Amino acid sequence: DGSGNGSAVTAEMVDDVARKHFPPCMRNLYERLKRDHHLKHFGRLQLGLFLKGIGLPLDEAIVFWRRMYGSTMSDDKFNKEYKYNIRHSYGQEGKRANYPPKSCQQILTQNQPGTQDSHGCPFRHFSPDNLITFLSNSYPQLERSSPEMKEIMDSVKSTHYHVACTRVFELTHGVKKGEGLGEGESVGHPNKWTDRSRELER
Ligand code: SF4
């Protein structure tokens, strides 16, 4: 269910975990946040709930987001406008609902991103050119004009996004084709990608 079964993650560790264990959608959000010191609402929500799911506790989440916004945002603005939302997504404000991290199905179908947005699924929401560039830049194992990249892009073309994502997982983790996240399970939740990736490292 993506509620997270990995060991705890601190704000300090996020960068390392991102490079080794983030699926493409979260890798994209994280890189954009690092570059722009900013993410729009649905991007913050998608990444924030995911980070909760990988085991980033609330106090560390506040440290993480404060650092990422950096000097582009005053402490006052952060405390007034952003801290509440972070606490809210951890169920500490408002209705105190414990919002679960979003599944691939939700990311693929809800809140379609506009051109200024970074949320969504790269397989579904990037142009083919941007997707190839993004994948080859983010994952050194995936070369631009390799047969593997062609295979991934063929799955995308036939709208089998989870197949494409699963293949990326296999190729970046030295996992046999068809093995997926284990016993042939395909990627259905970004948190499962990360949990499995951290498991394989142990
Ligand atoms: Fe993320 Fe799921 Fe898309 Fe993979 S298929 S990039 S895990 S939303």
mmCIF file of C-alpha atoms and ligand atoms in Angstrom:
data_model
loop_
_atom_site.group_PDB
_atom_site.id
_atom_site.type_symbol
_atom_site.label_atom_id
_atom_site.label_comp_id
_atom_site.label_asym_id
_atom_site.label_seq_id
_atom_site.Cartn_x
_atom_site.Cartn_y
_atom_site.Cartn_z
ATOM 1 C CA ASP A 1 0.000 0.000 0.000
ATOM 2 C CA GLY A 2 3.066 2.220 -0.056
ATOM 3 C CA SER A 3 2.752 3.144 3.582
ATOM 4 C CA GLY A 4 6.444 2.415 3.863
ATOM 5 C CA ASN A 5 8.376 -0.371 5.407
ATOM 6 C CA GLY A 6 11.900 0.948 4.862
ATOM 7 C CA SER A 7 14.007 2.183 7.730
ATOM 8 C CA ALA A 8 13.726 5.840 8.723
ATOM 9 C CA VAL A 9 15.106 8.541 6.461
ATOM 10 C CA THR A 10 16.457 11.905 7.671
ATOM 11 C CA ALA A 11 16.444 15.210 5.753
ATOM 12 C CA GLU A 12 20.197 14.754 5.368
ATOM 13 C CA MET A 13 19.749 11.374 3.651
ATOM 14 C CA VAL A 14 17.150 12.365 1.065
ATOM 15 C CA ASP A 15 19.667 13.379 -1.605
ATOM 16 C CA ASP A 16 21.457 10.029 -1.465
ATOM 17 C CA VAL A 17 18.235 8.020 -1.351
ATOM 18 C CA ALA A 18 16.922 10.048 -4.314
ATOM 19 C CA ARG A 19 19.916 9.219 -6.484
ATOM 20 C CA LYS A 20 19.839 5.525 -5.646
ATOM 21 C CA HIS A 21 16.219 4.700 -5.006
ATOM 22 C CA PHE A 22 13.698 7.196 -6.447
ATOM 23 C CA PRO A 23 11.433 6.195 -9.335
ATOM 24 C CA PRO A 24 11.359 8.543 -12.343
ATOM 25 C CA CYS A 25 8.340 10.612 -11.194
ATOM 26 C CA MET A 26 9.925 11.423 -7.830
ATOM 27 C CA ARG A 27 13.384 11.841 -9.244
ATOM 28 C CA ASN A 28 11.960 14.484 -11.574
ATOM 29 C CA LEU A 29 10.146 16.319 -8.776
ATOM 30 C CA TYR A 30 13.188 16.235 -6.539
ATOM 31 C CA GLU A 31 15.560 17.512 -9.249
ATOM 32 C CA ARG A 32 13.168 20.330 -10.105
ATOM 33 C CA LEU A 33 12.839 21.287 -6.458
ATOM 34 C CA LYS A 34 16.622 21.299 -6.083
ATOM 35 C CA ARG A 35 17.038 23.452 -9.169
ATOM 36 C CA ASP A 36 14.172 25.908 -8.652
ATOM 37 C CA HIS A 37 13.826 25.919 -4.836
ATOM 38 C CA HIS A 38 10.149 25.711 -5.571
ATOM 39 C CA LEU A 39 7.404 23.262 -6.552
ATOM 40 C CA LYS A 40 3.794 23.969 -7.307
ATOM 41 C CA HIS A 41 1.002 22.607 -5.105
ATOM 42 C CA PHE A 42 0.419 19.186 -6.668
ATOM 43 C CA GLY A 43 4.148 18.594 -7.005
ATOM 44 C CA ARG A 44 4.678 19.345 -3.313
ATOM 45 C CA LEU A 45 1.826 17.025 -2.462
ATOM 46 C CA GLN A 46 3.036 14.155 -4.671
ATOM 47 C CA LEU A 47 6.637 14.363 -3.421
ATOM 48 C CA GLY A 48 5.715 15.155 0.194
ATOM 49 C CA LEU A 49 3.420 12.162 0.664
ATOM 50 C CA PHE A 50 5.958 9.925 -1.065
ATOM 51 C CA LEU A 51 8.679 11.105 1.334
ATOM 52 C CA LYS A 52 6.396 10.401 4.261
ATOM 53 C CA GLY A 53 5.923 6.900 2.836
ATOM 54 C CA ILE A 54 9.653 6.204 2.575
ATOM 55 C CA GLY A 55 10.022 6.987 6.277
ATOM 56 C CA LEU A 56 10.812 10.719 6.533
ATOM 57 C CA PRO A 57 9.256 11.761 9.869
ATOM 58 C CA LEU A 58 7.408 15.062 10.260
ATOM 59 C CA ASP A 59 10.203 16.974 12.024
ATOM 60 C CA GLU A 60 12.678 15.866 9.347
ATOM 61 C CA ALA A 61 10.200 16.786 6.604
ATOM 62 C CA ILE A 62 10.067 20.331 7.982
ATOM 63 C CA VAL A 63 13.876 20.507 7.966
ATOM 64 C CA PHE A 64 13.979 19.085 4.425
ATOM 65 C CA TRP A 65 11.476 21.499 2.892
ATOM 66 C CA ARG A 66 12.936 24.502 4.712
ATOM 67 C CA ARG A 67 16.354 23.654 3.250
ATOM 68 C CA MET A 68 15.041 23.072 -0.240
ATOM 69 C CA TYR A 69 13.264 26.438 -0.380
ATOM 70 C CA GLY A 70 16.474 28.029 0.886
ATOM 71 C CA SER A 71 16.927 31.777 0.928
ATOM 72 C CA THR A 72 14.291 32.228 -1.784
ATOM 73 C CA MET A 73 11.723 32.144 1.029
ATOM 74 C CA SER A 74 11.679 33.996 4.354
ATOM 75 C CA ASP A 75 11.285 32.040 7.599
ATOM 76 C CA ASP A 76 8.124 33.994 8.196
ATOM 77 C CA LYS A 77 6.557 32.921 4.888
ATOM 78 C CA PHE A 78 7.690 29.338 5.404
ATOM 79 C CA ASN A 79 6.210 29.153 8.883
ATOM 80 C CA LYS A 80 2.945 30.804 7.897
ATOM 81 C CA GLU A 81 2.206 29.182 4.548
ATOM 82 C CA TYR A 82 4.194 25.993 4.191
ATOM 83 C CA LYS A 83 4.727 24.474 7.602
ATOM 84 C CA TYR A 84 0.979 24.106 8.114
ATOM 85 C CA ASN A 85 0.629 22.178 4.858
ATOM 86 C CA ILE A 86 3.465 19.832 5.735
ATOM 87 C CA ARG A 87 1.956 19.180 9.161
ATOM 88 C CA HIS A 88 -1.427 18.746 7.482
ATOM 89 C CA SER A 89 -0.126 16.063 5.124
ATOM 90 C CA TYR A 90 1.209 14.220 8.186
ATOM 91 C CA GLY A 91 -2.242 14.328 9.743
ATOM 92 C CA GLN A 92 -1.300 16.892 12.396
ATOM 93 C CA GLU A 93 -3.673 19.693 11.347
ATOM 94 C CA GLY A 94 -7.264 20.100 10.210
ATOM 95 C CA LYS A 95 -9.153 16.818 9.990
ATOM 96 C CA ARG A 96 -6.012 14.978 11.065
ATOM 97 C CA ALA A 97 -6.479 12.539 8.237
ATOM 98 C CA ASN A 98 -3.522 10.309 7.519
ATOM 99 C CA TYR A 99 -3.166 10.859 3.780
ATOM 100 C CA PRO A 100 -1.504 7.910 2.038
ATOM 101 C CA PRO A 101 1.162 8.395 -0.648
ATOM 102 C CA LYS A 102 -0.307 8.409 -4.160
ATOM 103 C CA SER A 103 -0.311 5.255 -6.277
ATOM 104 C CA CYS A 104 0.738 5.190 -9.938
ATOM 105 C CA GLN A 105 -2.917 4.940 -10.919
ATOM 106 C CA GLN A 106 -3.700 8.155 -9.031
ATOM 107 C CA ILE A 107 -0.633 9.934 -10.391
ATOM 108 C CA LEU A 108 -1.487 8.871 -13.938
ATOM 109 C CA THR A 109 -5.119 9.917 -13.838
ATOM 110 C CA GLN A 110 -5.634 12.722 -11.279
ATOM 111 C CA ASN A 111 -4.811 16.433 -11.601
ATOM 112 C CA GLN A 112 -3.356 16.412 -15.112
ATOM 113 C CA PRO A 113 -0.213 18.583 -15.058
ATOM 114 C CA GLY A 114 -0.008 21.760 -17.142
ATOM 115 C CA THR A 115 3.163 22.984 -18.829
ATOM 116 C CA GLN A 116 4.418 24.756 -15.682
ATOM 117 C CA ASP A 117 3.861 21.720 -13.445
ATOM 118 C CA SER A 118 6.337 19.020 -12.444
ATOM 119 C CA HIS A 119 3.983 16.465 -10.942
ATOM 120 C CA GLY A 120 2.546 13.455 -12.759
ATOM 121 C CA CYS A 121 4.275 10.466 -14.373
ATOM 122 C CA PRO A 122 7.117 11.170 -16.841
ATOM 123 C CA PHE A 123 6.118 8.140 -18.953
ATOM 124 C CA ARG A 124 2.634 9.521 -19.365
ATOM 125 C CA HIS A 125 3.184 13.288 -19.223
ATOM 126 C CA PHE A 126 6.540 14.012 -20.923
ATOM 127 C CA SER A 127 7.001 14.351 -24.672
ATOM 128 C CA PRO A 128 9.031 11.421 -26.116
ATOM 129 C CA ASP A 129 12.103 13.656 -26.600
ATOM 130 C CA ASN A 130 11.974 15.012 -23.072
ATOM 131 C CA LEU A 131 11.452 11.542 -21.661
ATOM 132 C CA ILE A 132 14.515 10.124 -23.440
ATOM 133 C CA THR A 133 16.655 13.051 -22.297
ATOM 134 C CA PHE A 134 15.362 12.844 -18.745
ATOM 135 C CA LEU A 135 15.871 9.071 -18.459
ATOM 136 C CA SER A 136 19.362 9.083 -19.944
ATOM 137 C CA ASN A 137 20.417 11.988 -17.712
ATOM 138 C CA SER A 138 18.934 10.516 -14.545
ATOM 139 C CA TYR A 139 19.953 6.883 -14.977
ATOM 140 C CA PRO A 140 23.450 6.300 -16.444
ATOM 141 C CA GLN A 141 22.501 2.679 -17.256
ATOM 142 C CA LEU A 142 19.995 3.921 -19.854
ATOM 143 C CA GLU A 143 21.701 5.112 -22.979
ATOM 144 C CA ARG A 144 19.890 7.386 -25.384
ATOM 145 C CA SER A 145 20.047 5.250 -28.490
ATOM 146 C CA SER A 146 20.211 1.789 -26.927
ATOM 147 C CA PRO A 147 17.842 -1.079 -27.791
ATOM 148 C CA GLU A 148 16.660 -0.904 -24.162
ATOM 149 C CA MET A 149 15.630 2.720 -24.550
ATOM 150 C CA LYS A 150 13.760 1.787 -27.718
ATOM 151 C CA GLU A 151 11.980 -0.976 -25.834
ATOM 152 C CA ILE A 152 10.971 1.463 -23.085
ATOM 153 C CA MET A 153 9.716 3.991 -25.623
ATOM 154 C CA ASP A 154 7.714 1.286 -27.419
ATOM 155 C CA SER A 155 5.891 0.503 -24.165
ATOM 156 C CA VAL A 156 5.218 4.210 -23.670
ATOM 157 C CA LYS A 157 3.869 4.512 -27.203
ATOM 158 C CA SER A 158 1.404 1.719 -26.519
ATOM 159 C CA THR A 159 0.461 3.479 -23.224
ATOM 160 C CA HIS A 160 1.833 0.660 -21.058
ATOM 161 C CA TYR A 161 3.441 3.116 -18.662
ATOM 162 C CA HIS A 162 3.851 0.670 -15.797
ATOM 163 C CA VAL A 163 5.594 -1.762 -18.154
ATOM 164 C CA ALA A 164 8.036 0.982 -19.177
ATOM 165 C CA CYS A 165 8.620 1.936 -15.542
ATOM 166 C CA THR A 166 9.150 -1.679 -14.494
ATOM 167 C CA ARG A 167 11.699 -2.130 -17.290
ATOM 168 C CA VAL A 168 13.566 0.954 -16.048
ATOM 169 C CA PHE A 169 13.605 -0.564 -12.568
ATOM 170 C CA GLU A 170 15.025 -3.837 -13.911
ATOM 171 C CA LEU A 171 17.696 -2.152 -16.023
ATOM 172 C CA THR A 172 18.822 0.156 -13.225
ATOM 173 C CA HIS A 173 18.955 -2.581 -10.601
ATOM 174 C CA GLY A 174 20.570 -5.402 -12.555
ATOM 175 C CA VAL A 175 17.361 -7.379 -12.310
ATOM 176 C CA LYS A 176 16.466 -9.957 -14.971
ATOM 177 C CA LYS A 177 13.765 -8.997 -17.460
ATOM 178 C CA GLY A 178 10.360 -10.128 -16.237
ATOM 179 C CA GLU A 179 11.455 -10.223 -12.608
ATOM 180 C CA GLY A 180 10.219 -6.669 -11.918
ATOM 181 C CA LEU A 181 9.980 -5.768 -8.257
ATOM 182 C CA GLY A 182 10.245 -9.473 -7.439
ATOM 183 C CA GLU A 183 8.308 -12.506 -8.692
ATOM 184 C CA GLY A 184 7.251 -10.567 -11.758
ATOM 185 C CA GLU A 185 5.437 -7.801 -9.889
ATOM 186 C CA SER A 186 5.270 -4.632 -11.968
ATOM 187 C CA VAL A 187 5.526 -1.080 -10.615
ATOM 188 C CA GLY A 188 2.132 0.025 -9.322
ATOM 189 C CA HIS A 189 3.234 2.412 -6.605
ATOM 190 C CA PRO A 190 6.254 4.735 -6.437
ATOM 191 C CA ASN A 191 6.865 3.788 -2.802
ATOM 192 C CA LYS A 192 7.101 0.126 -3.765
ATOM 193 C CA TRP A 193 9.864 0.975 -6.234
ATOM 194 C CA THR A 194 11.819 2.664 -3.438
ATOM 195 C CA ASP A 195 11.130 0.027 -0.787
ATOM 196 C CA ARG A 196 12.266 -2.734 -3.152
ATOM 197 C CA SER A 197 15.287 -0.766 -4.318
ATOM 198 C CA ARG A 198 16.439 -0.216 -0.723
ATOM 199 C CA GLU A 199 15.814 -3.882 0.032
ATOM 200 C CA LEU A 200 18.016 -4.962 -2.886
ATOM 201 C CA GLU A 201 20.824 -2.758 -1.575
ATOM 202 C CA ARG A 202 20.873 -4.455 1.812
HETATM 203 FE FE1 SF4 B 1 6.147 7.026 -10.936
HETATM 204 FE FE2 SF4 B 1 4.416 5.053 -11.251
HETATM 205 FE FE3 SF4 B 1 5.035 6.665 -13.309
HETATM 206 FE FE4 SF4 B 1 6.803 4.898 -12.399
HETATM 207 S S1 SF4 B 1 4.827 4.447 -13.386
HETATM 208 S S2 SF4 B 1 7.224 7.038 -12.893
HETATM 209 S S3 SF4 B 1 6.409 4.939 -10.211
HETATM 210 S S4 SF4 B 1 3.959 7.232 -11.441
#
